[in-house]
PDB file of C-alpha atoms in Angstrom:
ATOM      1  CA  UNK M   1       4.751 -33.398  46.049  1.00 50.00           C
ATOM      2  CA  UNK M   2       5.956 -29.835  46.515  1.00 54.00           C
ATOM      3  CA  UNK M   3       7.872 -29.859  43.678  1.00 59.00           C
ATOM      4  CA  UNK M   4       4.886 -31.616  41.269  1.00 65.00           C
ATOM      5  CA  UNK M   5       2.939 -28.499  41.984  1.00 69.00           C
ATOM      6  CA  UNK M   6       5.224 -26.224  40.932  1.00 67.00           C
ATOM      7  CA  UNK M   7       5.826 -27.983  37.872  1.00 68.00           C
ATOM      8  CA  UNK M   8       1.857 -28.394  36.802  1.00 71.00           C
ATOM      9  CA  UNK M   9       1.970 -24.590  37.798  1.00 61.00           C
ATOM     10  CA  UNK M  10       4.453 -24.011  35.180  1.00 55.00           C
ATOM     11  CA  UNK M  11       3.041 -26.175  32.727  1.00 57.00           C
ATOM     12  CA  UNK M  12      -0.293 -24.413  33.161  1.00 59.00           C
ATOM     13  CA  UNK M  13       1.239 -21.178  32.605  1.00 54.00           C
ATOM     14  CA  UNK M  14       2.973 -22.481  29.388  1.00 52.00           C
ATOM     15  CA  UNK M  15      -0.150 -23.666  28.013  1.00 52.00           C
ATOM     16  CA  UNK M  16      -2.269 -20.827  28.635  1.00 52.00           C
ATOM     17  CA  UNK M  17       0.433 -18.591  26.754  1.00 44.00           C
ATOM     18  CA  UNK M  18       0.608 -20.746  23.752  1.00 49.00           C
ATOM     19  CA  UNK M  19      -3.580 -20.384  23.662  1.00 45.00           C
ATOM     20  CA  UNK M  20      -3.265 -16.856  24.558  1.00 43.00           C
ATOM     21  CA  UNK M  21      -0.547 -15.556  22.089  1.00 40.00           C
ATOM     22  CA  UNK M  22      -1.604 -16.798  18.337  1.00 45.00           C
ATOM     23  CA  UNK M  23      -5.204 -14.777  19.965  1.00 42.00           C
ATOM     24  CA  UNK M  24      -3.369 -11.436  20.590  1.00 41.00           C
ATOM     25  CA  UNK M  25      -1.181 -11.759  17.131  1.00 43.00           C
ATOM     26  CA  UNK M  26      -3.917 -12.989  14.968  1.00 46.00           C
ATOM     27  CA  UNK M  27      -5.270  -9.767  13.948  1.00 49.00           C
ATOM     28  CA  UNK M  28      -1.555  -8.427  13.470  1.00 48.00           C
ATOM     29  CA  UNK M  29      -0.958  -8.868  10.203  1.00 52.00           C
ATOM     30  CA  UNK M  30       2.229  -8.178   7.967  1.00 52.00           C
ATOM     31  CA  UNK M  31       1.433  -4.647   7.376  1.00 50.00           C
ATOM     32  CA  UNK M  32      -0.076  -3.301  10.136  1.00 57.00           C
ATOM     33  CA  UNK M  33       3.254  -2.952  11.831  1.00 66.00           C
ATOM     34  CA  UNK M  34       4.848  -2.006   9.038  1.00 83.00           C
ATOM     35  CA  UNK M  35       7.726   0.158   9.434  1.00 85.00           C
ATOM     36  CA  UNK M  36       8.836   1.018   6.533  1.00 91.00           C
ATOM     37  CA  UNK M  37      12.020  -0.377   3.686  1.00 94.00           C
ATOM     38  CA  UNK M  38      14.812   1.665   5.205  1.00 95.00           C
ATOM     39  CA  UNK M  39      15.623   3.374   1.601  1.00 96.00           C
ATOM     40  CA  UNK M  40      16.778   6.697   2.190  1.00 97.00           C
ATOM     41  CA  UNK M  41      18.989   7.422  -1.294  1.00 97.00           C
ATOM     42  CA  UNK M  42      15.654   7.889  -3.335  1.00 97.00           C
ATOM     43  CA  UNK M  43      15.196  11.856  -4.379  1.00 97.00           C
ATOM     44  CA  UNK M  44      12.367  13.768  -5.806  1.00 97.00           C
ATOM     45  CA  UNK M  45      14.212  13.896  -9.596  1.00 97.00           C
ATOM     46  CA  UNK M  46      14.076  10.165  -9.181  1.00 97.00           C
ATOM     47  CA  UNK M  47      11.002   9.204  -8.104  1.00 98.00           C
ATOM     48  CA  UNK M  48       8.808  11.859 -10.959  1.00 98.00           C
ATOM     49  CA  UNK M  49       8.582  10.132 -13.887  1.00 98.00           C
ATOM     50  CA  UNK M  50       5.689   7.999 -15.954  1.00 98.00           C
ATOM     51  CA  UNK M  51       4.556   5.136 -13.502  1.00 98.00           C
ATOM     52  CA  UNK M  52       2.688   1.817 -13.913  1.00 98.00           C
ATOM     53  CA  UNK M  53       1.324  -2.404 -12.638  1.00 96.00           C
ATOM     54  CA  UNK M  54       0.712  -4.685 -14.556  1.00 92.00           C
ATOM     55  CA  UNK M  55      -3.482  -4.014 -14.207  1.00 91.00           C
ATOM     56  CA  UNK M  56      -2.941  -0.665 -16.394  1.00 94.00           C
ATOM     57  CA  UNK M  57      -2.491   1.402 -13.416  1.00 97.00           C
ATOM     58  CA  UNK M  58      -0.495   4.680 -14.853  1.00 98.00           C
ATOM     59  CA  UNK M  59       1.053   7.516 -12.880  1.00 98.00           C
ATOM     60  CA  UNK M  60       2.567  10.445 -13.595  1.00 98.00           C
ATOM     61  CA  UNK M  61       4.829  12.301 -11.108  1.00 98.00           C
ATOM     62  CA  UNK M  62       5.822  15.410 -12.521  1.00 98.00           C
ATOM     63  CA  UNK M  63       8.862  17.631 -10.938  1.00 98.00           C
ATOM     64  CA  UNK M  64       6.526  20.311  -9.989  1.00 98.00           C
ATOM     65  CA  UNK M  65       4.534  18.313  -7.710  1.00 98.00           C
ATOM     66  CA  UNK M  66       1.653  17.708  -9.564  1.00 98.00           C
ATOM     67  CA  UNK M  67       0.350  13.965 -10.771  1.00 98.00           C
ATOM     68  CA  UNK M  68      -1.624  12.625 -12.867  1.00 98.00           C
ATOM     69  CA  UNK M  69      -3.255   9.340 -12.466  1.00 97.00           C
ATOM     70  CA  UNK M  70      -5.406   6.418 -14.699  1.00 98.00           C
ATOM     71  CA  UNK M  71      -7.345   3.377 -13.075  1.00 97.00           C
ATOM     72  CA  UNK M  72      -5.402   3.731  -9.493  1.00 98.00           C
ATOM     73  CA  UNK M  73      -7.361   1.305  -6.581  1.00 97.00           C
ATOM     74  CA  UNK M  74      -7.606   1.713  -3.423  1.00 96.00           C
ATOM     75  CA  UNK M  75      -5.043   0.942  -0.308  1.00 95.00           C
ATOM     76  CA  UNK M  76      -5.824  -1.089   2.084  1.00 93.00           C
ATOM     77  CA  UNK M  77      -9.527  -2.375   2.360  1.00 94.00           C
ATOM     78  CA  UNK M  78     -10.503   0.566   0.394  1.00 95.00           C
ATOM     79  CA  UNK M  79      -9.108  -2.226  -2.219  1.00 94.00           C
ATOM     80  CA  UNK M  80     -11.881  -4.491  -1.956  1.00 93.00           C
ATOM     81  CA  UNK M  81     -14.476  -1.521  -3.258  1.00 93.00           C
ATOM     82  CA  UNK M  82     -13.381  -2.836  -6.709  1.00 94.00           C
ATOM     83  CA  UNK M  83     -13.165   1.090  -7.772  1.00 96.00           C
ATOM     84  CA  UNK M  84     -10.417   2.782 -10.227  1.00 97.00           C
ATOM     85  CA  UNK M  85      -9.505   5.968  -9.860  1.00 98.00           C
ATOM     86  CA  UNK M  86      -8.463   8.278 -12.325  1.00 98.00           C
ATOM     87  CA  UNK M  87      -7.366  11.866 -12.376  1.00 98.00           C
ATOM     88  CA  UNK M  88      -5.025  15.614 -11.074  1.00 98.00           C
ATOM     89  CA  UNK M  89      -3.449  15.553  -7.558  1.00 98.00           C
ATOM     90  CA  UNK M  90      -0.257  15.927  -5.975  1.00 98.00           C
ATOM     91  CA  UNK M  91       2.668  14.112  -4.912  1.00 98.00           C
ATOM     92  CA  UNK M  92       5.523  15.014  -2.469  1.00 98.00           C
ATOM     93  CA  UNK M  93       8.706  12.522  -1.135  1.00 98.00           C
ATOM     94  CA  UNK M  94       8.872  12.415   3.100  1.00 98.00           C
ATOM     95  CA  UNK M  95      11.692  10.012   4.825  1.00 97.00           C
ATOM     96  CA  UNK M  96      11.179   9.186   8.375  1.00 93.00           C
ATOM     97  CA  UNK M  97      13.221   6.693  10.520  1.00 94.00           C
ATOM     98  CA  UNK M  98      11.123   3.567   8.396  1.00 95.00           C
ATOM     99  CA  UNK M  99      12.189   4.862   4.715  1.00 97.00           C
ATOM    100  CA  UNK M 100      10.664   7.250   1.915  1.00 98.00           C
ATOM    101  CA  UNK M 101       7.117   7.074   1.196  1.00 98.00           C
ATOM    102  CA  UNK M 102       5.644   8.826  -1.340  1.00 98.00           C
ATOM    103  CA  UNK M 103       2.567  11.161  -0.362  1.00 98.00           C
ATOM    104  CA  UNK M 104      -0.017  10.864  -3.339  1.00 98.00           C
ATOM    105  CA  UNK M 105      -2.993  12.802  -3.030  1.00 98.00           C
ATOM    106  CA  UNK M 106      -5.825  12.772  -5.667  1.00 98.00           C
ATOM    107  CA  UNK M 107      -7.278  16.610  -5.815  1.00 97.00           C
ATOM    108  CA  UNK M 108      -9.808  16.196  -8.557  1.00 97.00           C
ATOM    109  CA  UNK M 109     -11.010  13.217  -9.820  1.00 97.00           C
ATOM    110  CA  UNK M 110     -12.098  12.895 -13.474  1.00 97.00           C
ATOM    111  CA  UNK M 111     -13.492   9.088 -14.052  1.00 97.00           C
ATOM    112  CA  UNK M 112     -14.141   6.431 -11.762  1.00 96.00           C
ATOM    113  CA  UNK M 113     -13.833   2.446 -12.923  1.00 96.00           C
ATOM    114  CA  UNK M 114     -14.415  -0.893 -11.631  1.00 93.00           C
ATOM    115  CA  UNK M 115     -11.852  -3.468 -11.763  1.00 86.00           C
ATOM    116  CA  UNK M 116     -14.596  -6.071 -12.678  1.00 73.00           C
ATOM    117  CA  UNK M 117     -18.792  -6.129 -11.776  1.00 57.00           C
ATOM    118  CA  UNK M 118     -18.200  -8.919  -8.681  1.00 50.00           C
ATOM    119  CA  UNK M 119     -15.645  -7.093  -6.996  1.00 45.00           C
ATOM    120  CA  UNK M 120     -17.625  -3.782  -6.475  1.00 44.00           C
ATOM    121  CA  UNK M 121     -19.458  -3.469  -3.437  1.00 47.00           C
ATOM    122  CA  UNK M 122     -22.939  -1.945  -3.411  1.00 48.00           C
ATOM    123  CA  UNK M 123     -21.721   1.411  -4.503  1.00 46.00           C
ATOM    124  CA  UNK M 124     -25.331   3.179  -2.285  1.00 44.00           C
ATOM    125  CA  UNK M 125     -23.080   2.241   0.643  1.00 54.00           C
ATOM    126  CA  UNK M 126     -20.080   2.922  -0.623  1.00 71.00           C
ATOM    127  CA  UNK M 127     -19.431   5.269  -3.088  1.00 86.00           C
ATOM    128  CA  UNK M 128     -16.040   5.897  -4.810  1.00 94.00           C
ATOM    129  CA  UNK M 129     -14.003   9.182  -3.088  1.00 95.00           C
ATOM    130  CA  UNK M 130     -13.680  12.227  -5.027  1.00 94.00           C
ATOM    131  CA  UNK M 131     -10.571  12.852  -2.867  1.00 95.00           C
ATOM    132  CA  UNK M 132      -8.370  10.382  -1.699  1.00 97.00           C
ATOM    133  CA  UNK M 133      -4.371   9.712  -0.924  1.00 98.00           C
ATOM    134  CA  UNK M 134      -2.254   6.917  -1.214  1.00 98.00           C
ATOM    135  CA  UNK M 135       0.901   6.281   0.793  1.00 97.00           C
ATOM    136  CA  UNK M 136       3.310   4.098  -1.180  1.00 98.00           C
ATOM    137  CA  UNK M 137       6.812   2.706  -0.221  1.00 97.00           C
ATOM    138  CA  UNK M 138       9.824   3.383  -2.112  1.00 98.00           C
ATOM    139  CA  UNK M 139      11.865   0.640  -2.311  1.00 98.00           C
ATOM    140  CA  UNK M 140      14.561  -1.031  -4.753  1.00 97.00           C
ATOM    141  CA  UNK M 141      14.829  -4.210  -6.915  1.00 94.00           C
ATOM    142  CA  UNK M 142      17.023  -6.565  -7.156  1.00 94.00           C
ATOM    143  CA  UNK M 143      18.775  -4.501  -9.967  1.00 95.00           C
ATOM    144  CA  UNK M 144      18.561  -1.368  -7.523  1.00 95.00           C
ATOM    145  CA  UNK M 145      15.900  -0.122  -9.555  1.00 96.00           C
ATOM    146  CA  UNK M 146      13.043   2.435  -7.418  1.00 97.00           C
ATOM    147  CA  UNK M 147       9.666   1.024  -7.122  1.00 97.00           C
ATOM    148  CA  UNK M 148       6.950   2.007  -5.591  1.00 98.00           C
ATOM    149  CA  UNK M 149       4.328  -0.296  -3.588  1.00 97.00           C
ATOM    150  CA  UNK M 150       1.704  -0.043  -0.888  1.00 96.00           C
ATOM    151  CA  UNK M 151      -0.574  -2.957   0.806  1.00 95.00           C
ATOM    152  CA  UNK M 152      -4.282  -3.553  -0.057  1.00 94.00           C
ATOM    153  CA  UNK M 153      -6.590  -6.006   0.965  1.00 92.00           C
ATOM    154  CA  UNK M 154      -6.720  -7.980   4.320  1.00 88.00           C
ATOM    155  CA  UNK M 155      -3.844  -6.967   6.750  1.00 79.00           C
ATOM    156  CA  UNK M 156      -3.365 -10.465   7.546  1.00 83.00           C
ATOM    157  CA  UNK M 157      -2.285 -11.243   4.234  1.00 89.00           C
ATOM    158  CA  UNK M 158       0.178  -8.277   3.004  1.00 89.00           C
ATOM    159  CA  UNK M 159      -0.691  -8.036  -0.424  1.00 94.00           C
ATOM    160  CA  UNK M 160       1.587  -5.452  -2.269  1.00 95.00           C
ATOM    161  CA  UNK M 161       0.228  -3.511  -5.071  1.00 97.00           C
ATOM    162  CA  UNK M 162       3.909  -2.461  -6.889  1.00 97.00           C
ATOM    163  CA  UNK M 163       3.923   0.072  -9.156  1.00 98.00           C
ATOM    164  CA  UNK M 164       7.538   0.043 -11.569  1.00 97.00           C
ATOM    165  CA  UNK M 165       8.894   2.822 -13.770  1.00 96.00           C
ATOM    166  CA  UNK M 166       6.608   2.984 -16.949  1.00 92.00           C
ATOM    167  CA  UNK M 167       8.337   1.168 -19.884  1.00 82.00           C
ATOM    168  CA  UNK M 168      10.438   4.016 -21.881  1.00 71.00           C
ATOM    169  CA  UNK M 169      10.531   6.208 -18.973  1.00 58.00           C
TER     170      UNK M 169
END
């Protein structure tokens, strides 16, 4: 029964991976590997303009470098805060081996919203930034159009806030 060993061995082994693995993957979620959409055509000219989502989010990217931003949320679990962030910062384009990502940093904040009363946390704990940055993707539509997204929420569910070119832009 030699061979009978062997095989329970191997069956064993089998089992204990197929326990083991969806434990070591379950916490890696869609974006926290991320590496990026691969665009590397977008340029600065192209991605300053008038920004906005379909929650009233607007953004301006001017050429200079400057922004200006109305009701922005948070990325990533910052999301789940509920708060809306409006005001002056800057912008800059990087590329690295994954794709462009756009570098938005607020640098003075003028107004702070909530999206709606049951989504904000208890704001003693956690109070809206007066600084903060954003890291969002450039990508392209379907109609090679530039967008702009980043994730928010849980990491296991890779929820994409996408921000299009503002209508008349």
């Amino acid at each position: 029964m030699a061979g009978g060993s062997g095989l329970r061995a191997w069956v064993a082994a089998l089992c204990g991976l197929l326990v083991v693995l969806p434990a070591l993957t379950a916490c890696a979620g869609p974006y926290q590997y991320y590496e990026g959409t691969g665009i590397h055509d977008a340029t600065a000219a192209e991605v300053a303009g008038g920004w906005e989502n379909v929650e009233g989010t607007r953004v301006v990217l001017r050429k200079d470098g400057t922004a200006l931003l109305a009701k922005l949320d948070g990325q990533g679990f910052d999301f789940e805060d509920g708060w809306r962030l409006s005001g002056r910062g800057t912008w800059q384009l990087t590329d690295d081996d994954g794709g462009q990502v756009v570098r938005l940093v607020l640098t003075a904040r003028t107004r702070v919203e909530s999206r709606s009363p049951t989504t904000v946390t208890d704001t003693s704990t956690t109070a809206p930034p007066s600084e903060y940055s954003w890291s969002f993707y450039a990508d392209r539509d379907q109609h090679d159009e530039l967008k702009l997204f980043f994730f928010f929420g849980d990491p296991d569910i890779g929820n994409t806030y996408v921000m299009t070119r503002e209508t008349g832009s």
